[in-house]
Short mmCIF file of C-alpha atoms in Angstrom, two decimals:
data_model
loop_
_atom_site.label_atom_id
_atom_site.label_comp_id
_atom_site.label_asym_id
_atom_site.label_seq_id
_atom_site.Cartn_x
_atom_site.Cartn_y
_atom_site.Cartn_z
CA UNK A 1 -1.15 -10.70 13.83
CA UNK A 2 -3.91 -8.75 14.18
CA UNK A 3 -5.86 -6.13 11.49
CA UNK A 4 -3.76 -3.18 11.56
CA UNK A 5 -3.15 -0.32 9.19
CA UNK A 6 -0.77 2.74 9.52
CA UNK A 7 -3.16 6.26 9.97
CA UNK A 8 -1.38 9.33 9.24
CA UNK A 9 -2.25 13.27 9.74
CA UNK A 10 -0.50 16.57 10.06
CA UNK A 11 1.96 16.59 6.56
CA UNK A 12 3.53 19.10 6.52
CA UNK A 13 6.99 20.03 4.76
CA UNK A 14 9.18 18.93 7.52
CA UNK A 15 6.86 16.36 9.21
CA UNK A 16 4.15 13.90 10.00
CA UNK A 17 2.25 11.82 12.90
CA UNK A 18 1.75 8.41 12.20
CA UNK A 19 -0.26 5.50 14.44
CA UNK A 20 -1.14 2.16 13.99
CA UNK A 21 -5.03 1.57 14.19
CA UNK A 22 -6.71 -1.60 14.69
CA UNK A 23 -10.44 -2.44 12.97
CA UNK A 24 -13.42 -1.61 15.64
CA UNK A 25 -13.88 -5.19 16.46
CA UNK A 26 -10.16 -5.74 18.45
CA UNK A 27 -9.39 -3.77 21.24
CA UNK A 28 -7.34 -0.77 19.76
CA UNK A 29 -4.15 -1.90 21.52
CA UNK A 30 -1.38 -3.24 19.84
CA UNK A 31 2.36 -4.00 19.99
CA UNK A 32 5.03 -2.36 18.31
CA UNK A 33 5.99 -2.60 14.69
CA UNK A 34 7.84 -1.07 12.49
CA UNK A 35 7.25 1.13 9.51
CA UNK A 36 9.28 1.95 6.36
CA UNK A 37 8.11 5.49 4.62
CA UNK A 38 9.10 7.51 1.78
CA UNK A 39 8.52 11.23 1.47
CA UNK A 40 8.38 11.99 -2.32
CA UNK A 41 7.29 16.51 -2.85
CA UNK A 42 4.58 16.25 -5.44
CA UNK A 43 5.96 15.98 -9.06
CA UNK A 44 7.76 14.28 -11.65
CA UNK A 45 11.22 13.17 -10.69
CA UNK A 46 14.36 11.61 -12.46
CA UNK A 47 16.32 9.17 -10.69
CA UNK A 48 19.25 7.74 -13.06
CA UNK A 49 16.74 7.69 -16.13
CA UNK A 50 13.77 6.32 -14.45
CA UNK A 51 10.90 8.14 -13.82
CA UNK A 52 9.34 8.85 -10.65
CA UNK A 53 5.89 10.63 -9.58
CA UNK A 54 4.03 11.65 -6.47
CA UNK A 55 0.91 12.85 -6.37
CA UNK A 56 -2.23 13.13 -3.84
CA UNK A 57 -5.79 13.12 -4.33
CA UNK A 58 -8.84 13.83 -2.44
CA UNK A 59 -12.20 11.75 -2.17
CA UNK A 60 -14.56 9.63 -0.42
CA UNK A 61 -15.04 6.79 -2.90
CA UNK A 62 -15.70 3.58 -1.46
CA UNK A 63 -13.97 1.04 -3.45
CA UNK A 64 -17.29 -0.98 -3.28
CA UNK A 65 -19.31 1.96 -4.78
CA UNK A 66 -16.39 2.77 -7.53
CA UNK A 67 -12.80 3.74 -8.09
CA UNK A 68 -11.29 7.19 -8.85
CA UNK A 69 -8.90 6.81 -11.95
CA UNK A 70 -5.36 9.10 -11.15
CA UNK A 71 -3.26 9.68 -14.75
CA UNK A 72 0.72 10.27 -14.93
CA UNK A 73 1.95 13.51 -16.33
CA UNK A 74 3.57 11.07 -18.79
CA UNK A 75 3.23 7.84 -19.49
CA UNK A 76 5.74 5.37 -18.67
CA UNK A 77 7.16 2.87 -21.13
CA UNK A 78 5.77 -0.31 -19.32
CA UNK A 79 3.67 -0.26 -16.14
CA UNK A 80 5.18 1.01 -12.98
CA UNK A 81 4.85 -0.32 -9.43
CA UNK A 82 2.56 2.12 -7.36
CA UNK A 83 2.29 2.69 -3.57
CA UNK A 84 -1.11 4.68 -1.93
CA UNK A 85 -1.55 5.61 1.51
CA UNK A 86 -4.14 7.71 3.24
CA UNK A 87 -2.16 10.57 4.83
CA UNK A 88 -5.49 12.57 6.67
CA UNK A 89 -7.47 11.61 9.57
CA UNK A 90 -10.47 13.29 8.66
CA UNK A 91 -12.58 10.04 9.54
CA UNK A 92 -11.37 8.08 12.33
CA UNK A 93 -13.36 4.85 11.32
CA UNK A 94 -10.63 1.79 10.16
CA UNK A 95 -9.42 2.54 6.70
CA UNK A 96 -7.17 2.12 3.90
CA UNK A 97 -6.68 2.36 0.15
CA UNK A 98 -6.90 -0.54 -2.89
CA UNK A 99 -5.50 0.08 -6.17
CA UNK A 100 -6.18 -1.65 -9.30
CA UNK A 101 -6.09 -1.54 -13.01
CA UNK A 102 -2.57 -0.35 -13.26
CA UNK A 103 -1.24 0.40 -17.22
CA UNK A 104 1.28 2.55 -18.30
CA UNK A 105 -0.04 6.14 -18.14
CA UNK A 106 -3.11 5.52 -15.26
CA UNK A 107 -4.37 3.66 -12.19
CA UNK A 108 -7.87 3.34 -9.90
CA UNK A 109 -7.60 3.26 -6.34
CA UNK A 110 -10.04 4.19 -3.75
CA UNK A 111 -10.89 3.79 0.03
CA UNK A 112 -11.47 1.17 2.01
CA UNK A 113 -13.12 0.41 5.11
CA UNK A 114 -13.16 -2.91 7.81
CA UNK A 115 -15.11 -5.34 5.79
CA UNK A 116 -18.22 -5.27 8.42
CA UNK A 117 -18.50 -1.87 7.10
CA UNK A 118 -17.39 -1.21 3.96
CA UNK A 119 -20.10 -0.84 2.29
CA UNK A 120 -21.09 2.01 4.06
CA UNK A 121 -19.71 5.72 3.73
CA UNK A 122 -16.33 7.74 4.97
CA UNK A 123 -15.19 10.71 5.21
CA UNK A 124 -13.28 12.76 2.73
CA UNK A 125 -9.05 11.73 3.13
CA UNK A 126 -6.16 12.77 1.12
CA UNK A 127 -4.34 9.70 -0.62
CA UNK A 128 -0.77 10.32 -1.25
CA UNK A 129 0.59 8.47 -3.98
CA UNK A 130 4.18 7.59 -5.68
CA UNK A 131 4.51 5.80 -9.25
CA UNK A 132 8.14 4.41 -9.81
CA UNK A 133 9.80 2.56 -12.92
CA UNK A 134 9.99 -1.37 -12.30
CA UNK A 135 13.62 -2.33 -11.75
CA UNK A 136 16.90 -1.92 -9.85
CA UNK A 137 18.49 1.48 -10.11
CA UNK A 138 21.59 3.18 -8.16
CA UNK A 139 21.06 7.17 -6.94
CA UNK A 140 24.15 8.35 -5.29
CA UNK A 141 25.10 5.12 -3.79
CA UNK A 142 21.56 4.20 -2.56
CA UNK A 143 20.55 0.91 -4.22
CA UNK A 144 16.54 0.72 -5.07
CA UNK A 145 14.35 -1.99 -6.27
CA UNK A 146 11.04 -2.14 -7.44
CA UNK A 147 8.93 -4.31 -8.93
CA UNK A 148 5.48 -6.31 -9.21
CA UNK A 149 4.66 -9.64 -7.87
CA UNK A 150 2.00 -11.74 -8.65
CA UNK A 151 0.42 -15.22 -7.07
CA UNK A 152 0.58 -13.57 -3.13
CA UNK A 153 -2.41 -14.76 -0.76
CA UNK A 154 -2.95 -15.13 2.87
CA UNK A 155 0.11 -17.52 3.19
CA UNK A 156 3.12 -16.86 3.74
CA UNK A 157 5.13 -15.75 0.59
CA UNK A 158 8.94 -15.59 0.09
CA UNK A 159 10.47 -13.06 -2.31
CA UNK A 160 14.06 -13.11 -3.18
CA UNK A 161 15.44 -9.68 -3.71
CA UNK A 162 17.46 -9.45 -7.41
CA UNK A 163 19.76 -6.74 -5.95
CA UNK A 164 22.43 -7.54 -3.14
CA UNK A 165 22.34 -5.32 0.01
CA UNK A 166 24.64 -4.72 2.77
CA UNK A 167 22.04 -4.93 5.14
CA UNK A 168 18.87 -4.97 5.96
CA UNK A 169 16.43 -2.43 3.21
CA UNK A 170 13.66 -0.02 3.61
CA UNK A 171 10.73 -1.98 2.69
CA UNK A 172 7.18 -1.01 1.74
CA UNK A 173 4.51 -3.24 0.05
CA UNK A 174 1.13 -2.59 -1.14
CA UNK A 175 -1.64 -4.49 -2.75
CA UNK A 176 -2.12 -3.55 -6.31
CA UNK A 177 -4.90 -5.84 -7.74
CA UNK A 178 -8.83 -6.16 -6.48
CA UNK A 179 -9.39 -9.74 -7.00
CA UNK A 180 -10.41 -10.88 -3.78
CA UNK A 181 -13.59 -8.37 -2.49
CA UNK A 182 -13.06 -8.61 1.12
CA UNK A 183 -11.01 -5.67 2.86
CA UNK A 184 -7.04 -6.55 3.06
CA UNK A 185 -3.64 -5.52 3.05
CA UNK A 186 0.02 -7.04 3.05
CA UNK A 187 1.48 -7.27 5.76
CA UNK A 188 5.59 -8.34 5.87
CA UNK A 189 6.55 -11.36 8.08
CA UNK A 190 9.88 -10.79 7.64
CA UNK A 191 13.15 -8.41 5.33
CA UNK A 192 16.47 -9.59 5.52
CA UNK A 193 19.54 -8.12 2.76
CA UNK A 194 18.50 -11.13 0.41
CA UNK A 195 14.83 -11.85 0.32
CA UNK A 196 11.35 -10.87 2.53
CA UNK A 197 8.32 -12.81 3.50
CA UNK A 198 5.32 -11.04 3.06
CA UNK A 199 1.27 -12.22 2.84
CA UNK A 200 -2.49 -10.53 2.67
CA UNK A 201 -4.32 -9.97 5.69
CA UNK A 202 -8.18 -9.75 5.66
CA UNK A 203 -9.58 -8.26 9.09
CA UNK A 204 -12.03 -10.28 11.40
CA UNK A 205 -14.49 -7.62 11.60
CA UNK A 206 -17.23 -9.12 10.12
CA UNK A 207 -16.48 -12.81 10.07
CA UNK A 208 -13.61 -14.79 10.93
CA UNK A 209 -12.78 -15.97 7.52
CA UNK A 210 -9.28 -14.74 6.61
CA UNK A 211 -8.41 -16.79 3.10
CA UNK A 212 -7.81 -14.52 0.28
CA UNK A 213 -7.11 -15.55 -3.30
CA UNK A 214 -4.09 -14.80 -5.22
CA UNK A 215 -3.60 -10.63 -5.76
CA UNK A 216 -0.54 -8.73 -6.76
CA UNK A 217 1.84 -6.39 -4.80
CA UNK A 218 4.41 -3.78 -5.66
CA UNK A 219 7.35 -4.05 -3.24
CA UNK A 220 9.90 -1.12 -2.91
#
C-alpha cells in the first residue's frame, strides 16, 4: 500500500527498463506488483474506425507552476480517454505526470513530484502519451475498452467492465482531472474478466493525510 510509481528509461525500438520507485520518505523497498503497458510508435493510428495517437513531449513543468497543453493531429469527435507516463530518468527524485482539461482536439498535463516537494523544481523527462476513442472496439480478435470514469477517491471503487472477457485483461488507469492539489495516482486493488477495483493514492511524504476528493480516470 505504499506510494509507488512505475520509473522508466532506455526506450528504445525493441525495449525498455522499468522499476517501481517509492517517495523519499519510505524506505525504497517494495514488494512485487504487476504492471500492464502498451507500446504505441508515435503517430496517428486506425483501429476498426477509431482513432488512436501517441505522442511524447519534453519539459520540466511542475504542475504547481503550470501545465503544458499537447494538441491531436485531428480532433476527435467527442473527448478521448488519455494515458501519460514519464518514460526518462533524467531526475531520479519521486515523480509522475497529472493531466487535466481534456476536450476533443487537446489536453494539459505536466510533472509531478512527492507532495513534500512539489513545489520545488525537476529535471527535464520525456512524457509518452496515447489518446484513444472512448468505447469497446474488436482488432483482430483482441477485445479493447476504454472509457472515462468519474466520482473515484481514495476508497475503494468498483468498475464493471461493459465488454465480456475470457479472462483476466491488460489494465492501465490514470488520473485525468486536477481537482484535488495534493500529489496522487490510481492505484488498482483488483481486475478480474468482469469488473476492477481501483482508488487514488496520495503519498505520506509530507503529512499523513491521504483523503482525496472525487477526480476522474481513464481505464484501458
Amino acid at each position: 500500500n505504499d506510494s509507488v510509481v512505475v520509473r522508466i528509461r532506455n526506450v528504445s525500438p525493441s525495449s525498455f527498463e522499468c522499476r517501481l520507485q517509492e517517495t523519499s520518505n519510505l524506505d525504497g523497498s517494495h514488494p512485487n506488483e504487476t504492471i500492464s503497458y502498451i507500446v504505441g510508435e508515435e503517430g496517428t493510428w486506425n483501429i476498426e474506425n477509431n482513432m488512436v495517437e501517441f505522442g511524447k513531449i519534453s519539459t520540466n513543468k511542475m504542475i504547481l507552476r503550470g501545465f503544458v497543453r499537447v494538441t491531436y493531429s485531428t480532433p476527435y469527435s467527442s473527448i478521448p480517454s488519455i494515458f501519460t507516463q514519464v518514460q526518462t530518468f533524467n531526475d531520479s527524485s519521486f515523480v509522475g505526470t497529472r493531466t487535466k482539461s481534456l476536450t476533443n482536439s487537446s489536453f494539459l498535463v505536466g510533472l509531478e513530484e512527492e507532495e513534500r516537494y512539489n513545489r520545488g523544481t525537476h529535471g527535464t523527462e520525456s512524457i509518452g502519451w496515447m489518446s484513444i476513442q472512448q468505447g469497446i472496439l474488436d482488432s483482430d480478435g483482441t477485445k479493447i475498452e476504454t472509457k472515462i470514469v468519474g466520482n473515484v477517491t481514495h476508497q475503494n471503487k468498483t468498475i464493471q467492465y461493459s465488454s465480456t472477457f475470457s479472462s483476466e485483461p491488460l489494465l492501465l488507469t490514470k488520473l485525468v482531472s486536477h481537482k484535488g492539489r495534493d500529489s496522487a495516482n490510481t492505484r488498482i486493488v483488483s481486475n478480474s474478466s468482469t469488473q476492477f477495483t481501483v482508488k487514488i493514492r496520495e503519498d505520506t511524504s509530507k503529512d499523513r493525510e491521504t483523503r482525496h476528493i472525487k477526480e476522474n480516470i481513464s481505464y484501458l
